[in-house]
Amino acid sequence: MTKRFAVVLAAGQGTRMKSKLYKVMHPVMGKPMVGHVVDQALGARMDKIVTVTGVGAETVQDYLGDKSDYVLQEEQLGTAHAVEQAAPILKNEEGTTLVICGDTPLLTKETLEGLMAHHEEVNAKATVLTAHADDPFGYGRVIRSEDGSVTKIVEQKDASEAEQAVQEINTGTYCFDNKALFAALEKVDNNNSQGEYYLPDVMEILKNQNELISAFQLENKEDALGVNDRIALAQASKLMKKRINEKHMRNGVTFIDPEQTYIESDVVIGQDTLVEPGVYLKGQTSIGEDCIIGAHSIIEDSQIGNGVHVKSSMIESSVMENQSNIGPNSHLRPDSVVKEHAHIGNFVEIKKATLGRNTKVGHLTYVGDATLGENINLGCGTVFVNYDGEKKHHIEVGDNSFIGCNTNLIAPVKIDANTYVAAGSTITDDVPEDALAIARARQVNKEGYFKKMPNKN
């Protein structure tokens, strides 16, 4: 099988973005553009990927890690010059090389596989990925001969009237015979108005050597969108959102209003889950089957089991097991675990705590740095007082305990199983099993006090 390589062009600063962030690191639905490009290339079964970096090289390398090799384009001297930086790694390899821009996040592995398969099938030395444009103004035109091979690629400003009428455009993505590519790169010059070395000139060089130059046309021009400014970034995000949501719907997920639902690219959702409007699912989140994710919930880097109901709440880096529920208007902060059938009501905050099976935290409660067993009931207004001003301390509550309303548990403290804590208590000492703890001042009634007060009327 022919070996396949990819050169990802990611050296541009992206001045039109007007940003301190390196252009290809701008996210599209939660993932940097260059991440989308490299992941799709990997999905197209590349043997090696070489990413050409420039300004911000360390940022790209830190993000992509070992998914790619890296070369540095110290000066921005054009696309041909950028590809030539990969010569020390690829020049002597036999195979097919894909050249793709790091700011084209909508290209899919299916498109890349189709491009390379066509290139290899027709035995071309170079193949350009093209698209149909009803209004091709501003794009390079792909001029074909009668047999369908590419005669030339001509830019708008250099095209004749007849060539300007052509609606097949160059997307800036190419396939090459690897050795032919690097041999031709040595012959590219910069005799042009910009004084740069252009990759399309390789096509002309190979054509003059009587080599076959082919073209493979995209079905959807939008897939080749290159992001050069914030307007295009928003457009790419909108298109990616639509693609992601449609994928989930085809897989059996119900969206009430897909246009108002935001699912990042790595999120997994099970069948027969219902997602209401305004939901944002982020990062490495997985949602099980038969869940209801209520309107305006935000879930990030969390694992949600089957049959879970999330009502207008926020969940971060936490776990909710099967048949548990939360909300409305509650917050799971990082490192929280909610066991099966546990219930979290409204206006509850949980942080770095585990709630056991069937445990109920109804409302207006804070639970931090704690381990709660099974079948516990926390009354309204319970506060786990876990911070002494310098350190966080742990609280443990045993199975079958009942914590009355408006209770303060002062960490570190342990409440054993089968205990009661009276409403309004402030607990500073451990409570033994089967006990009732009361820690509040005894009520005193002052008889006739009202009549003694001035201005009582």
GROMACS .gro file of C-alpha atoms in nm:
model
  457
    1MET     CA    1   0.000   0.000   0.000
    2THR     CA    2   0.125   0.350  -0.087
    3LYS     CA    3   0.258   0.541   0.213
    4ARG     CA    4   0.076   0.863   0.292
    5PHE     CA    5   0.207   1.182   0.446
    6ALA     CA    6   0.054   1.516   0.537
    7VAL     CA    7   0.214   1.859   0.558
    8VAL     CA    8   0.001   2.096   0.765
    9LEU     CA    9   0.069   2.463   0.696
   10ALA     CA   10   0.035   2.638   1.030
   11ALA     CA   11   0.302   2.910   1.025
   12GLY     CA   12   0.092   3.219   0.953
   13GLN     CA   13   0.046   3.482   1.224
   14GLY     CA   14  -0.304   3.567   1.103
   15THR     CA   15  -0.290   3.945   1.131
   16ARG     CA   16  -0.650   3.982   1.013
   17MET     CA   17  -0.766   3.797   1.325
   18LYS     CA   18  -0.636   4.092   1.529
   19SER     CA   19  -0.556   3.860   1.815
   20LYS     CA   20  -0.277   3.775   2.056
   21LEU     CA   21  -0.365   3.409   1.998
   22TYR     CA   22  -0.185   3.225   1.716
   23LYS     CA   23  -0.437   3.198   1.429
   24VAL     CA   24  -0.462   2.819   1.397
   25MET     CA   25  -0.515   2.790   1.774
   26HIS     CA   26  -0.847   2.976   1.760
   27PRO     CA   27  -1.115   2.722   1.857
   28VAL     CA   28  -1.402   2.605   1.641
   29MET     CA   29  -1.663   2.435   1.863
   30GLY     CA   30  -1.415   2.375   2.139
   31LYS     CA   31  -1.114   2.254   1.943
   32PRO     CA   32  -0.835   2.464   1.787
   33MET     CA   33  -0.855   2.477   1.408
   34VAL     CA   34  -0.523   2.298   1.370
   35GLY     CA   35  -0.656   2.024   1.600
   36HIS     CA   36  -0.949   1.961   1.366
   37VAL     CA   37  -0.714   1.948   1.066
   38VAL     CA   38  -0.464   1.709   1.223
   39ASP     CA   39  -0.733   1.480   1.367
   40GLN     CA   40  -0.905   1.451   1.028
   41ALA     CA   41  -0.571   1.381   0.861
   42LEU     CA   42  -0.500   1.108   1.116
   43GLY     CA   43  -0.845   0.966   1.044
   44ALA     CA   44  -0.744   0.947   0.679
   45ARG     CA   45  -0.468   0.702   0.780
   46MET     CA   46  -0.152   0.908   0.741
   47ASP     CA   47   0.181   0.740   0.807
   48LYS     CA   48   0.336   1.069   0.916
   49ILE     CA   49   0.219   1.426   0.970
   50VAL     CA   50   0.457   1.722   0.958
   51THR     CA   51   0.327   2.053   1.088
   52VAL     CA   52   0.499   2.369   0.965
   53THR     CA   53   0.500   2.625   1.245
   54GLY     CA   54   0.611   2.986   1.271
   55VAL     CA   55   0.517   3.246   1.529
   56GLY     CA   56   0.366   3.064   1.825
   57ALA     CA   57   0.535   2.733   1.739
   58GLU     CA   58   0.552   2.618   2.102
   59THR     CA   59   0.179   2.671   2.150
   60VAL     CA   60   0.098   2.445   1.855
   61GLN     CA   61   0.350   2.180   1.958
   62ASP     CA   62   0.228   2.173   2.316
   63TYR     CA   63  -0.128   2.122   2.194
   64LEU     CA   64  -0.068   1.861   1.923
   65GLY     CA   65   0.202   1.672   2.110
   66ASP     CA   66   0.312   1.347   1.946
   67LYS     CA   67   0.039   1.354   1.679
   68SER     CA   68   0.285   1.529   1.449
   69ASP     CA   69   0.647   1.603   1.366
   70TYR     CA   70   0.737   1.971   1.344
   71VAL     CA   71   0.946   2.204   1.131
   72LEU     CA   72   0.988   2.579   1.168
   73GLN     CA   73   0.938   2.836   0.893
   74GLU     CA   74   1.134   3.124   1.039
   75GLU     CA   75   1.047   3.367   0.758
   76GLN     CA   76   0.705   3.375   0.592
   77LEU     CA   77   0.817   3.347   0.228
   78GLY     CA   78   0.512   3.173   0.079
   79THR     CA   79   0.340   2.836   0.071
   80ALA     CA   80   0.603   2.660  -0.141
   81HIS     CA   81   0.872   2.779   0.097
   82ALA     CA   82   0.665   2.651   0.390
   83VAL     CA   83   0.629   2.301   0.241
   84GLU     CA   84   1.000   2.295   0.158
   85GLN     CA   85   1.077   2.316   0.532
   86ALA     CA   86   0.952   1.957   0.558
   87ALA     CA   87   1.221   1.832   0.315
   88PRO     CA   88   1.459   1.700   0.585
   89ILE     CA   89   1.182   1.468   0.707
   90LEU     CA   90   0.998   1.375   0.386
   91LYS     CA   91   1.219   1.446   0.084
   92ASN     CA   92   1.344   1.090   0.034
   93GLU     CA   93   1.015   0.912   0.106
   94GLU     CA   94   0.811   0.726  -0.157
   95GLY     CA   95   0.438   0.789  -0.140
   96THR     CA   96   0.159   1.045  -0.153
   97THR     CA   97   0.181   1.376   0.032
   98LEU     CA   98  -0.122   1.583   0.128
   99VAL     CA   99  -0.065   1.955   0.174
  100ILE     CA  100  -0.338   2.115   0.383
  101CYS     CA  101  -0.377   2.448   0.559
  102GLY     CA  102  -0.413   2.455   0.937
  103ASP     CA  103  -0.697   2.707   0.912
  104THR     CA  104  -0.940   2.480   0.721
  105PRO     CA  105  -1.119   2.309   1.012
  106LEU     CA  106  -1.421   2.186   0.813
  107LEU     CA  107  -1.239   1.945   0.582
  108THR     CA  108  -1.327   1.587   0.675
  109LYS     CA  109  -1.133   1.263   0.668
  110GLU     CA  110  -1.378   1.137   0.404
  111THR     CA  111  -1.284   1.426   0.176
  112LEU     CA  112  -0.914   1.375   0.235
  113GLU     CA  113  -0.941   1.000   0.172
  114GLY     CA  114  -1.140   1.067  -0.145
  115LEU     CA  115  -0.880   1.316  -0.268
  116MET     CA  116  -0.588   1.080  -0.210
  117ALA     CA  117  -0.771   0.778  -0.353
  118HIS     CA  118  -0.850   0.971  -0.672
  119HIS     CA  119  -0.492   1.098  -0.695
  120GLU     CA  120  -0.350   0.747  -0.666
  121GLU     CA  121  -0.612   0.589  -0.893
  122VAL     CA  122  -0.539   0.818  -1.190
  123ASN     CA  123  -0.164   0.804  -1.120
  124ALA     CA  124  -0.131   1.182  -1.111
  125LYS     CA  125   0.181   1.366  -0.998
  126ALA     CA  126  -0.033   1.637  -0.841
  127THR     CA  127  -0.403   1.673  -0.762
  128VAL     CA  128  -0.582   1.986  -0.649
  129LEU     CA  129  -0.893   1.980  -0.432
  130THR     CA  130  -1.152   2.202  -0.599
  131ALA     CA  131  -1.504   2.325  -0.537
  132HIS     CA  132  -1.788   2.476  -0.739
  133ALA     CA  133  -1.865   2.841  -0.666
  134ASP     CA  134  -2.168   3.020  -0.806
  135ASP     CA  135  -1.978   3.343  -0.750
  136PRO     CA  136  -1.608   3.260  -0.789
  137PHE     CA  137  -1.483   3.618  -0.766
  138GLY     CA  138  -1.156   3.641  -0.577
  139TYR     CA  139  -1.071   3.270  -0.602
  140GLY     CA  140  -0.809   3.101  -0.816
  141ARG     CA  141  -0.972   2.923  -1.111
  142VAL     CA  142  -0.895   2.565  -1.206
  143ILE     CA  143  -0.871   2.534  -1.583
  144ARG     CA  144  -0.919   2.183  -1.719
  145SER     CA  145  -0.848   2.030  -2.060
  146GLU     CA  146  -1.101   1.823  -2.252
  147ASP     CA  147  -0.984   1.502  -2.085
  148GLY     CA  148  -1.051   1.652  -1.740
  149SER     CA  149  -0.688   1.700  -1.639
  150VAL     CA  150  -0.577   2.035  -1.505
  151THR     CA  151  -0.419   2.272  -1.754
  152LYS     CA  152  -0.343   2.546  -1.504
  153ILE     CA  153  -0.453   2.726  -1.190
  154VAL     CA  154  -0.493   3.097  -1.252
  155GLU     CA  155  -0.553   3.369  -0.996
  156GLN     CA  156  -0.843   3.614  -1.035
  157LYS     CA  157  -0.620   3.910  -1.123
  158ASP     CA  158  -0.435   3.710  -1.390
  159ALA     CA  159  -0.737   3.534  -1.545
  160SER     CA  160  -0.876   3.616  -1.887
  161GLU     CA  161  -1.243   3.697  -1.930
  162ALA     CA  162  -1.312   3.337  -2.034
  163GLU     CA  163  -1.114   3.202  -1.738
  164GLN     CA  164  -1.296   3.431  -1.496
  165ALA     CA  165  -1.622   3.272  -1.610
  166VAL     CA  166  -1.500   2.932  -1.482
  167GLN     CA  167  -1.677   2.835  -1.158
  168GLU     CA  168  -1.439   2.562  -1.040
  169ILE     CA  169  -1.207   2.711  -0.778
  170ASN     CA  170  -0.887   2.612  -0.602
  171THR     CA  171  -0.940   2.535  -0.230
  172GLY     CA  172  -0.570   2.542  -0.143
  173THR     CA  173  -0.549   2.171  -0.056
  174TYR     CA  174  -0.333   1.943  -0.271
  175CYS     CA  175  -0.197   1.591  -0.317
  176PHE     CA  176   0.143   1.521  -0.469
  177ASP     CA  177   0.372   1.238  -0.553
  178ASN     CA  178   0.612   1.302  -0.267
  179LYS     CA  179   0.943   1.286  -0.456
  180ALA     CA  180   0.803   1.486  -0.747
  181LEU     CA  181   0.684   1.751  -0.503
  182PHE     CA  182   1.020   1.809  -0.338
  183ALA     CA  183   1.207   1.797  -0.668
  184ALA     CA  184   0.974   2.062  -0.813
  185LEU     CA  185   0.998   2.279  -0.501
  186GLU     CA  186   1.366   2.333  -0.576
  187LYS     CA  187   1.266   2.495  -0.907
  188VAL     CA  188   1.002   2.734  -0.771
  189ASP     CA  189   1.107   3.101  -0.788
  190ASN     CA  190   0.968   3.417  -0.640
  191ASN     CA  191   0.940   3.625  -0.954
  192ASN     CA  192   0.600   3.767  -0.869
  193SER     CA  193   0.450   4.083  -0.727
  194GLN     CA  194   0.467   3.951  -0.369
  195GLY     CA  195   0.820   3.816  -0.395
  196GLU     CA  196   0.701   3.485  -0.245
  197TYR     CA  197   0.735   3.117  -0.336
  198TYR     CA  198   0.390   2.985  -0.429
  199LEU     CA  199   0.288   2.620  -0.406
  200PRO     CA  200   0.060   2.632  -0.716
  201ASP     CA  201   0.377   2.700  -0.919
  202VAL     CA  202   0.466   2.335  -0.855
  203MET     CA  203   0.167   2.242  -1.071
  204GLU     CA  204   0.303   2.450  -1.358
  205ILE     CA  205   0.650   2.296  -1.323
  206LEU     CA  206   0.508   1.941  -1.329
  207LYS     CA  207   0.278   2.027  -1.620
  208ASN     CA  208   0.576   2.150  -1.821
  209GLN     CA  209   0.738   1.811  -1.755
  210ASN     CA  210   0.432   1.647  -1.918
  211GLU     CA  211   0.318   1.503  -1.587
  212LEU     CA  212  -0.052   1.447  -1.518
  213ILE     CA  213  -0.218   1.714  -1.301
  214SER     CA  214  -0.562   1.613  -1.181
  215ALA     CA  215  -0.848   1.766  -0.980
  216PHE     CA  216  -1.096   1.629  -0.728
  217GLN     CA  217  -1.408   1.835  -0.666
  218LEU     CA  218  -1.574   1.878  -0.328
  219GLU     CA  219  -1.947   1.831  -0.305
  220ASN     CA  220  -1.982   2.125  -0.066
  221LYS     CA  221  -1.769   2.437  -0.109
  222GLU     CA  222  -1.824   2.538   0.254
  223ASP     CA  223  -1.616   2.241   0.371
  224ALA     CA  224  -1.306   2.412   0.231
  225LEU     CA  225  -1.364   2.740   0.418
  226GLY     CA  226  -1.036   2.899   0.521
  227VAL     CA  227  -1.050   3.110   0.837
  228ASN     CA  228  -0.862   3.438   0.809
  229ASP     CA  229  -1.067   3.669   1.031
  230ARG     CA  230  -1.326   3.664   1.310
  231ILE     CA  231  -1.614   3.671   1.063
  232ALA     CA  232  -1.494   3.352   0.897
  233LEU     CA  233  -1.425   3.202   1.242
  234ALA     CA  234  -1.788   3.256   1.341
  235GLN     CA  235  -1.904   3.112   1.009
  236ALA     CA  236  -1.687   2.803   1.057
  237SER     CA  237  -1.820   2.755   1.410
  238LYS     CA  238  -2.178   2.779   1.287
  239LEU     CA  239  -2.116   2.524   1.012
  240MET     CA  240  -1.931   2.291   1.250
  241LYS     CA  241  -2.212   2.319   1.507
  242LYS     CA  242  -2.467   2.220   1.244
  243ARG     CA  243  -2.255   1.924   1.134
  244ILE     CA  244  -2.204   1.800   1.492
  245ASN     CA  245  -2.571   1.834   1.585
  246GLU     CA  246  -2.686   1.653   1.273
  247LYS     CA  247  -2.445   1.368   1.349
  248HIS     CA  248  -2.598   1.323   1.695
  249MET     CA  249  -2.953   1.341   1.561
  250ARG     CA  250  -2.875   1.073   1.303
  251ASN     CA  251  -2.743   0.861   1.592
  252GLY     CA  252  -3.073   0.885   1.783
  253VAL     CA  253  -3.044   1.201   1.994
  254THR     CA  254  -3.337   1.445   2.005
  255PHE     CA  255  -3.272   1.820   1.985
  256ILE     CA  256  -3.564   2.055   2.053
  257ASP     CA  257  -3.390   2.341   1.871
  258PRO     CA  258  -3.056   2.248   1.710
  259GLU     CA  259  -2.978   2.608   1.619
  260GLN     CA  260  -2.975   2.698   1.989
  261THR     CA  261  -2.776   2.394   2.103
  262TYR     CA  262  -2.396   2.387   2.123
  263ILE     CA  263  -2.211   2.055   2.129
  264GLU     CA  264  -1.834   2.049   2.098
  265SER     CA  265  -1.666   1.805   1.862
  266ASP     CA  266  -1.546   1.539   2.110
  267VAL     CA  267  -1.872   1.505   2.305
  268VAL     CA  268  -2.044   1.162   2.302
  269ILE     CA  269  -2.424   1.131   2.350
  270GLY     CA  270  -2.626   0.809   2.381
  271GLN     CA  271  -2.949   0.717   2.205
  272ASP     CA  272  -3.288   0.856   2.313
  273THR     CA  273  -3.135   1.140   2.508
  274LEU     CA  274  -3.324   1.469   2.484
  275VAL     CA  275  -3.130   1.796   2.460
  276GLU     CA  276  -3.325   2.116   2.520
  277PRO     CA  277  -3.241   2.464   2.382
  278GLY     CA  278  -2.952   2.667   2.516
  279VAL     CA  279  -2.750   2.362   2.625
  280TYR     CA  280  -2.370   2.378   2.588
  281LEU     CA  281  -2.179   2.047   2.612
  282LYS     CA  282  -1.802   2.099   2.622
  283GLY     CA  283  -1.471   1.917   2.615
  284GLN     CA  284  -1.441   1.546   2.690
  285THR     CA  285  -1.802   1.501   2.798
  286SER     CA  286  -2.002   1.181   2.757
  287ILE     CA  287  -2.379   1.160   2.804
  288GLY     CA  288  -2.553   0.824   2.839
  289GLU     CA  289  -2.882   0.700   2.697
  290ASP     CA  290  -3.233   0.817   2.795
  291CYS     CA  291  -3.112   1.138   2.960
  292ILE     CA  292  -3.281   1.476   2.967
  293ILE     CA  293  -3.040   1.768   2.948
  294GLY     CA  294  -3.255   2.065   3.039
  295ALA     CA  295  -3.251   2.412   2.889
  296HIS     CA  296  -2.942   2.627   2.946
  297SER     CA  297  -2.741   2.355   3.118
  298ILE     CA  298  -2.361   2.362   3.077
  299ILE     CA  299  -2.166   2.037   3.108
  300GLU     CA  300  -1.788   2.029   3.066
  301ASP     CA  301  -1.541   1.738   3.082
  302SER     CA  302  -1.792   1.523   3.269
  303GLN     CA  303  -1.939   1.174   3.250
  304ILE     CA  304  -2.317   1.144   3.271
  305GLY     CA  305  -2.473   0.798   3.303
  306ASN     CA  306  -2.800   0.662   3.166
  307GLY     CA  307  -3.136   0.809   3.260
  308VAL     CA  308  -2.990   1.120   3.421
  309HIS     CA  309  -3.194   1.441   3.436
  310VAL     CA  310  -3.004   1.769   3.439
  311LYS     CA  311  -3.228   2.074   3.488
  312SER     CA  312  -3.070   2.409   3.399
  313SER     CA  313  -2.750   2.338   3.591
  314MET     CA  314  -2.372   2.352   3.549
  315ILE     CA  315  -2.150   2.043   3.577
  316GLU     CA  316  -1.768   2.062   3.560
  317SER     CA  317  -1.524   1.769   3.556
  318SER     CA  318  -1.762   1.548   3.753
  319VAL     CA  319  -1.956   1.223   3.733
  320MET     CA  320  -2.330   1.161   3.758
  321GLU     CA  321  -2.420   0.793   3.766
  322ASN     CA  322  -2.733   0.624   3.630
  323GLN     CA  323  -3.075   0.763   3.727
  324SER     CA  324  -2.937   1.052   3.931
  325ASN     CA  325  -3.067   1.406   3.884
  326ILE     CA  326  -2.975   1.766   3.948
  327GLY     CA  327  -3.135   2.110   3.941
  328PRO     CA  328  -3.264   2.349   3.853
  329ASN     CA  329  -2.991   2.607   3.908
  330SER     CA  330  -2.734   2.388   4.081
  331HIS     CA  331  -2.361   2.350   4.030
  332LEU     CA  332  -2.132   2.048   4.037
  333ARG     CA  333  -1.778   2.179   4.068
  334PRO     CA  334  -1.476   1.964   3.973
  335ASP     CA  335  -1.410   1.619   4.123
  336SER     CA  336  -1.765   1.553   4.236
  337VAL     CA  337  -1.932   1.212   4.206
  338VAL     CA  338  -2.306   1.164   4.228
  339LYS     CA  339  -2.398   0.797   4.270
  340GLU     CA  340  -2.702   0.616   4.129
  341HIS     CA  341  -3.046   0.755   4.216
  342ALA     CA  342  -2.898   1.043   4.415
  343HIS     CA  343  -3.090   1.369   4.401
  344ILE     CA  344  -2.959   1.724   4.395
  345GLY     CA  345  -3.230   1.988   4.404
  346ASN     CA  346  -3.223   2.360   4.332
  347PHE     CA  347  -2.952   2.608   4.431
  348VAL     CA  348  -2.709   2.342   4.554
  349GLU     CA  349  -2.332   2.356   4.511
  350ILE     CA  350  -2.121   2.040   4.532
  351LYS     CA  351  -1.740   2.056   4.525
  352LYS     CA  352  -1.492   1.766   4.542
  353ALA     CA  353  -1.749   1.547   4.713
  354THR     CA  354  -1.909   1.205   4.666
  355LEU     CA  355  -2.282   1.154   4.719
  356GLY     CA  356  -2.384   0.792   4.778
  357ARG     CA  357  -2.679   0.604   4.630
  358ASN     CA  358  -3.024   0.747   4.707
  359THR     CA  359  -2.877   1.041   4.897
  360LYS     CA  360  -3.083   1.360   4.870
  361VAL     CA  361  -2.959   1.717   4.882
  362GLY     CA  362  -3.278   1.912   4.829
  363HIS     CA  363  -3.200   2.282   4.812
  364LEU     CA  364  -2.992   2.579   4.921
  365THR     CA  365  -2.701   2.367   5.041
  366TYR     CA  366  -2.322   2.365   5.002
  367VAL     CA  367  -2.128   2.035   5.017
  368GLY     CA  368  -1.751   2.062   4.979
  369ASP     CA  369  -1.462   1.820   5.040
  370ALA     CA  370  -1.689   1.547   5.170
  371THR     CA  371  -1.785   1.183   5.142
  372LEU     CA  372  -2.154   1.106   5.191
  373GLY     CA  373  -2.284   0.750   5.218
  374GLU     CA  374  -2.617   0.607   5.100
  375ASN     CA  375  -2.974   0.709   5.188
  376ILE     CA  376  -2.877   1.038   5.348
  377ASN     CA  377  -3.105   1.341   5.363
  378LEU     CA  378  -2.954   1.688   5.389
  379GLY     CA  379  -3.202   1.953   5.498
  380CYS     CA  380  -3.239   2.294   5.340
  381GLY     CA  381  -2.957   2.537   5.418
  382THR     CA  382  -2.702   2.277   5.527
  383VAL     CA  383  -2.345   2.406   5.493
  384PHE     CA  384  -2.031   2.194   5.497
  385VAL     CA  385  -1.786   2.440   5.651
  386ASN     CA  386  -1.467   2.300   5.501
  387TYR     CA  387  -1.225   2.595   5.491
  388ASP     CA  388  -1.049   2.738   5.795
  389GLY     CA  389  -0.889   3.027   5.609
  390GLU     CA  390  -0.574   2.833   5.520
  391LYS     CA  391  -0.663   2.471   5.445
  392LYS     CA  392  -0.958   2.264   5.326
  393HIS     CA  393  -1.072   1.983   5.560
  394HIS     CA  394  -1.280   1.672   5.499
  395ILE     CA  395  -1.622   1.577   5.630
  396GLU     CA  396  -1.767   1.227   5.631
  397VAL     CA  397  -2.137   1.143   5.670
  398GLY     CA  398  -2.242   0.781   5.718
  399ASP     CA  399  -2.531   0.588   5.563
  400ASN     CA  400  -2.893   0.656   5.658
  401SER     CA  401  -2.815   0.983   5.835
  402PHE     CA  402  -3.059   1.274   5.857
  403ILE     CA  403  -2.915   1.623   5.872
  404GLY     CA  404  -3.172   1.882   5.974
  405CYS     CA  405  -3.226   2.218   5.806
  406ASN     CA  406  -2.984   2.506   5.862
  407THR     CA  407  -2.707   2.285   5.998
  408ASN     CA  408  -2.338   2.380   5.990
  409LEU     CA  409  -2.092   2.090   5.982
  410ILE     CA  410  -1.750   2.227   6.083
  411ALA     CA  411  -1.467   2.026   5.924
  412PRO     CA  412  -1.292   1.805   6.004
  413VAL     CA  413  -1.578   1.606   6.147
  414LYS     CA  414  -1.730   1.260   6.108
  415ILE     CA  415  -2.101   1.183   6.127
  416ASP     CA  416  -2.143   0.807   6.170
  417ALA     CA  417  -2.418   0.596   6.016
  418ASN     CA  418  -2.781   0.601   6.133
  419THR     CA  419  -2.758   0.938   6.304
  420TYR     CA  420  -2.977   1.246   6.335
  421VAL     CA  421  -2.856   1.604   6.354
  422ALA     CA  422  -3.115   1.848   6.482
  423ALA     CA  423  -3.210   2.147   6.269
  424GLY     CA  424  -3.012   2.463   6.340
  425SER     CA  425  -2.715   2.278   6.489
  426THR     CA  426  -2.350   2.372   6.449
  427ILE     CA  427  -2.157   2.044   6.468
  428THR     CA  428  -1.791   2.064   6.572
  429ASP     CA  429  -1.744   1.714   6.719
  430ASP     CA  430  -1.787   1.366   6.573
  431VAL     CA  431  -2.133   1.211   6.607
  432PRO     CA  432  -2.135   0.839   6.700
  433GLU     CA  433  -2.356   0.582   6.529
  434ASP     CA  434  -2.726   0.577   6.619
  435ALA     CA  435  -2.701   0.911   6.805
  436LEU     CA  436  -2.897   1.236   6.790
  437ALA     CA  437  -2.676   1.547   6.790
  438ILE     CA  438  -2.818   1.878   6.908
  439ALA     CA  439  -2.581   2.175   6.903
  440ARG     CA  440  -2.785   2.493   6.950
  441ALA     CA  441  -2.873   2.731   7.231
  442ARG     CA  442  -3.178   2.636   7.438
  443GLN     CA  443  -3.481   2.855   7.364
  444VAL     CA  444  -3.577   3.108   7.631
  445ASN     CA  445  -3.917   3.287   7.627
  446LYS     CA  446  -3.940   3.625   7.807
  447GLU     CA  447  -4.301   3.656   7.924
  448GLY     CA  448  -4.468   4.000   7.883
  449TYR     CA  449  -4.165   4.144   7.700
  450PHE     CA  450  -4.376   4.315   7.430
  451LYS     CA  451  -4.564   4.528   7.679
  452LYS     CA  452  -4.242   4.659   7.832
  453MET     CA  453  -4.104   4.792   7.502
  454PRO     CA  454  -4.142   5.163   7.418
  455ASN     CA  455  -4.322   5.261   7.098
  456LYS     CA  456  -4.487   4.921   7.090
  457ASN     CA  457  -4.775   5.062   6.887
   0.00000   0.00000   0.00000
